[in-house]
mmCIF file of C-alpha atoms in Angstrom:
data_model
loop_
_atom_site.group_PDB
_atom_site.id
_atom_site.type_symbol
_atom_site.label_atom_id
_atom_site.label_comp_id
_atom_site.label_asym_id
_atom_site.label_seq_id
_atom_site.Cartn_x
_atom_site.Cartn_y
_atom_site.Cartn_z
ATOM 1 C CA UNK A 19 103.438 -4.221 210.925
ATOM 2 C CA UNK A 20 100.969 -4.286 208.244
ATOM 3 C CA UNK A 21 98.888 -1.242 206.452
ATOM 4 C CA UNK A 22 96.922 -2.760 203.856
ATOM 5 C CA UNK A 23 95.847 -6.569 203.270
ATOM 6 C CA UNK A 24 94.453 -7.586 200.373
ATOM 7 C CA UNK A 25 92.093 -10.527 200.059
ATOM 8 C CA UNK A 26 91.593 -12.209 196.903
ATOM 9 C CA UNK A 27 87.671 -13.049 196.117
ATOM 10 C CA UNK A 28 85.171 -15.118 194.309
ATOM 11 C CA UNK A 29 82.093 -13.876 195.007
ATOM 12 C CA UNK A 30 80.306 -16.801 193.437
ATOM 13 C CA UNK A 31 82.446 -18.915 196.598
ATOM 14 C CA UNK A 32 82.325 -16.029 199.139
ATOM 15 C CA UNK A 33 81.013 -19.006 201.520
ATOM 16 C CA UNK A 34 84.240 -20.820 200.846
ATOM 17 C CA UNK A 35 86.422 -17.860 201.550
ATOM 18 C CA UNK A 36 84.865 -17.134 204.976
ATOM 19 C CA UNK A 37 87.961 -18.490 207.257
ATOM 20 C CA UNK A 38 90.397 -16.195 204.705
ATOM 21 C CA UNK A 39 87.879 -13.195 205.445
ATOM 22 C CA UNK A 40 87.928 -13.434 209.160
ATOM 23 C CA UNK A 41 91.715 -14.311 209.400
ATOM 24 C CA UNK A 42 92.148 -10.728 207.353
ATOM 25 C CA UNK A 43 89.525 -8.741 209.743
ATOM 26 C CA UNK A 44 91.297 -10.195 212.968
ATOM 27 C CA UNK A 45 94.608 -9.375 211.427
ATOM 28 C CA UNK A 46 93.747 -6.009 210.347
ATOM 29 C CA UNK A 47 92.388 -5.024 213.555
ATOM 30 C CA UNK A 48 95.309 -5.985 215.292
ATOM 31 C CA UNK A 49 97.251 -4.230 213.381
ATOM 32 C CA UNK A 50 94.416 -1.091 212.603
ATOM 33 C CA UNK A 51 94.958 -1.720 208.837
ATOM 34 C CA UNK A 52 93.305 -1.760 205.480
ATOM 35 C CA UNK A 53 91.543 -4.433 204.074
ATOM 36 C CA UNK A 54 91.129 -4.938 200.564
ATOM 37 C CA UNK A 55 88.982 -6.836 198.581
ATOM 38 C CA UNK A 56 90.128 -8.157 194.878
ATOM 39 C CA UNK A 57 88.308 -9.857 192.677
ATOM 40 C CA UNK A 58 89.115 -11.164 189.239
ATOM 41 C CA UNK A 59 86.646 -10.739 186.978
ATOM 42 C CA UNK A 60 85.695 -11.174 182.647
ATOM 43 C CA UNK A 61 84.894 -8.233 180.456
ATOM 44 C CA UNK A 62 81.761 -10.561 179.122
ATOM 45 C CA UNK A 63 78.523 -11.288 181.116
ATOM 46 C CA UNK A 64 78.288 -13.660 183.446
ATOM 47 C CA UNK A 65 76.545 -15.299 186.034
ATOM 48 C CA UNK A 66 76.910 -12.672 188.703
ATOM 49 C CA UNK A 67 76.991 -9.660 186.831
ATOM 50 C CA UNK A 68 76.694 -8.336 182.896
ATOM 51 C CA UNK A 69 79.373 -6.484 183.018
ATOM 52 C CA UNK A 70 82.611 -5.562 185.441
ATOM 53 C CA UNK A 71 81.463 -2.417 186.164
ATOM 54 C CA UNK A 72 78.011 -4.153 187.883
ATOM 55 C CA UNK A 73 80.999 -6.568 189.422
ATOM 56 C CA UNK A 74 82.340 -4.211 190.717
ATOM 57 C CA UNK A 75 79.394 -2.395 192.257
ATOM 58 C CA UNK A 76 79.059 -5.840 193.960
ATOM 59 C CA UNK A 77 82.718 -5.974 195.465
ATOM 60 C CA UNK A 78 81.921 -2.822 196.521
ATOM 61 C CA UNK A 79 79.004 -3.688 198.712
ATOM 62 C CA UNK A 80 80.308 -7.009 199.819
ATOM 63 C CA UNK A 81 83.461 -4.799 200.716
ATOM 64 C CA UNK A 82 81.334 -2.354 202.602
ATOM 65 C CA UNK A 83 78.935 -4.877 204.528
ATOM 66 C CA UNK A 84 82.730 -6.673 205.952
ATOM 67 C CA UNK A 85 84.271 -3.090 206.800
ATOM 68 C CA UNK A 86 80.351 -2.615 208.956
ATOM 69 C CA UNK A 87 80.826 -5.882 210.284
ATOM 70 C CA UNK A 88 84.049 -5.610 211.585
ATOM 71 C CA UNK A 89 84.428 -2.087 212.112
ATOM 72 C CA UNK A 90 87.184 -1.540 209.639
ATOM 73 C CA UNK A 91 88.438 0.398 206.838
ATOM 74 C CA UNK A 92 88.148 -1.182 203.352
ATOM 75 C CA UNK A 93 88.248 -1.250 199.827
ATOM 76 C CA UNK A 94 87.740 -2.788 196.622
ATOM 77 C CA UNK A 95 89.269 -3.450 193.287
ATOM 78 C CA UNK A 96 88.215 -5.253 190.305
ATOM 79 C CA UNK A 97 90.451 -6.518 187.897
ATOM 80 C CA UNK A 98 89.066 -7.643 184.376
ATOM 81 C CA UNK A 99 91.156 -10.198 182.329
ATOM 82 C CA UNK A 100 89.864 -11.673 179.006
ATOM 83 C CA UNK A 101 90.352 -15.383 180.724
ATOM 84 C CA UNK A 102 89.849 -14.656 184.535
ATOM 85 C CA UNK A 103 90.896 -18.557 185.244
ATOM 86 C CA UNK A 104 93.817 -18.583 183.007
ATOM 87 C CA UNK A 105 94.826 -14.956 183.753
ATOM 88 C CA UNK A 106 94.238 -15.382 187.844
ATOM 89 C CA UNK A 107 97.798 -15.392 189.209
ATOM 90 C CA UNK A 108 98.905 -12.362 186.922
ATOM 91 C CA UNK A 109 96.184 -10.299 187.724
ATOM 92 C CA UNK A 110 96.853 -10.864 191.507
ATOM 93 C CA UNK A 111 100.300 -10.523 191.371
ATOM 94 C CA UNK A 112 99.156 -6.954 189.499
ATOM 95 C CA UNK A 113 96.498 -6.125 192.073
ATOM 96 C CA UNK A 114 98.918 -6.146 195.020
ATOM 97 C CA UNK A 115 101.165 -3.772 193.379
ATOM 98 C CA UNK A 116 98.291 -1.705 192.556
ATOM 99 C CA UNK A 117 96.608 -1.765 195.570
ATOM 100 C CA UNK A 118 100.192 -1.107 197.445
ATOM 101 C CA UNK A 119 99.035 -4.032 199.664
ATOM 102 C CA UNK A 120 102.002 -5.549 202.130
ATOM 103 C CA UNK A 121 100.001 -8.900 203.079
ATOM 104 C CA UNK A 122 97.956 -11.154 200.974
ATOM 105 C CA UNK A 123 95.448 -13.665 202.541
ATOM 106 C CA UNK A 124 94.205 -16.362 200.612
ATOM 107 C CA UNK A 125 92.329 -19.395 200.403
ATOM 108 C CA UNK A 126 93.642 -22.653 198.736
ATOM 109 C CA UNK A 127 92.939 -26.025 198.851
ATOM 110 C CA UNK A 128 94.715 -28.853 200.124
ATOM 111 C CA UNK A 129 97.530 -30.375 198.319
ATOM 112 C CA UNK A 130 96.668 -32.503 195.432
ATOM 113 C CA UNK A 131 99.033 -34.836 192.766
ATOM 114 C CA UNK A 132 97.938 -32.134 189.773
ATOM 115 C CA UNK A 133 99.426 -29.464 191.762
ATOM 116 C CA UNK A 134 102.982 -30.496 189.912
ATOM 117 C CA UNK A 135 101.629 -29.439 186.594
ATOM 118 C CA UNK A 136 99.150 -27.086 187.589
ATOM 119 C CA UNK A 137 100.361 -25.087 190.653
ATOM 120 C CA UNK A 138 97.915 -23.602 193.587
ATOM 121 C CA UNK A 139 97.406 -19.889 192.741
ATOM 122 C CA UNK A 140 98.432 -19.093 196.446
ATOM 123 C CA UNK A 141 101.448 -20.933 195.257
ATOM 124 C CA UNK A 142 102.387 -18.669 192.387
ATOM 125 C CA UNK A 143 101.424 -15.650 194.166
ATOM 126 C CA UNK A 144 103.997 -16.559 196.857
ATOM 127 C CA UNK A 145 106.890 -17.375 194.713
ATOM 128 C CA UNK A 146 106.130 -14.289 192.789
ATOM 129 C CA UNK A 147 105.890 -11.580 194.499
ATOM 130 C CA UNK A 148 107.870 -9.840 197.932
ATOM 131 C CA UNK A 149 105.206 -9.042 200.470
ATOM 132 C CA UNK A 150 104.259 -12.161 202.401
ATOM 133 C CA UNK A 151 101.462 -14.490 201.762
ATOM 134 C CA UNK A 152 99.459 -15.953 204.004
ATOM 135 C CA UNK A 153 97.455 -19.394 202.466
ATOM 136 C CA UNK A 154 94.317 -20.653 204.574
ATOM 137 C CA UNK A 155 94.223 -23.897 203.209
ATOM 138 C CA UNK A 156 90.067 -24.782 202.517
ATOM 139 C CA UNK A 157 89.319 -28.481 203.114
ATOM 140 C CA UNK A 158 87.064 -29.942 199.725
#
């Protein structure tokens, strides 16, 4: 049913992202595809890394240590965006086109007021786009 699921991640929050990560390596196995890993990221240094390409060195691994854990195929893509907050539903939106991925698993938090003026990203992605989205709401 599915080849390739992408997984949007913060690796600053990878802790937080943990029940989106093992929904997409239970799903994948079922269904013996691809996992993905896609991260949003700045061209300027910052906490994690001085530059994307270090980022993405960092995916990679994190990418690599989930596919050994879980026995799967994987890979990784950075995107870089000048405002990686502001810029965060584009560049997914982007990435799954890219990536050619047919399900998208994401974390997102539980409904708040603000939401009417400032939309979930899981939200945008899934108005957005035509694969389906799958949101694992995270409890604050």
């Amino acid at each position: 049913m599915f080849k390739k699921i992408m997984v949007p991640v913060d690796l600053a929050h990878a802790a937080l992202l943990q029940s989106s990560i093992d929904l997409a390596a239970d799903l994948a196995k079922r269904y013996q595809a691809e996992t993905c890993y896609v991260s949003v990221t700045a061209n300027t240094p910052g906490a994690l890394a001085r530059t994307p390409e270090e980022y993405a060195h960092k995916l990679a691994d994190f990418a690599k240590a989930q596919g050994k854990l879980h026995g799967q195929e994987v890979s990784s893509r950075v995107v870089t965006a000048p405002d990686p907050i502001a810029d965060m539903d584009d560049a997914i939106i982007q990435a799954i086109h890219d990536t050619g991925a047919d399900l998208v698993i994401m974390s997102t938090h539980l409904p708040r007021r603000l939401d009417v003026v400032v939309p979930s990203n899981g939200g945008k992605v899934a108005t957005h786009t035509d694969v389906s989205v799958f949101l694992v709401r995270h409890r604050d």
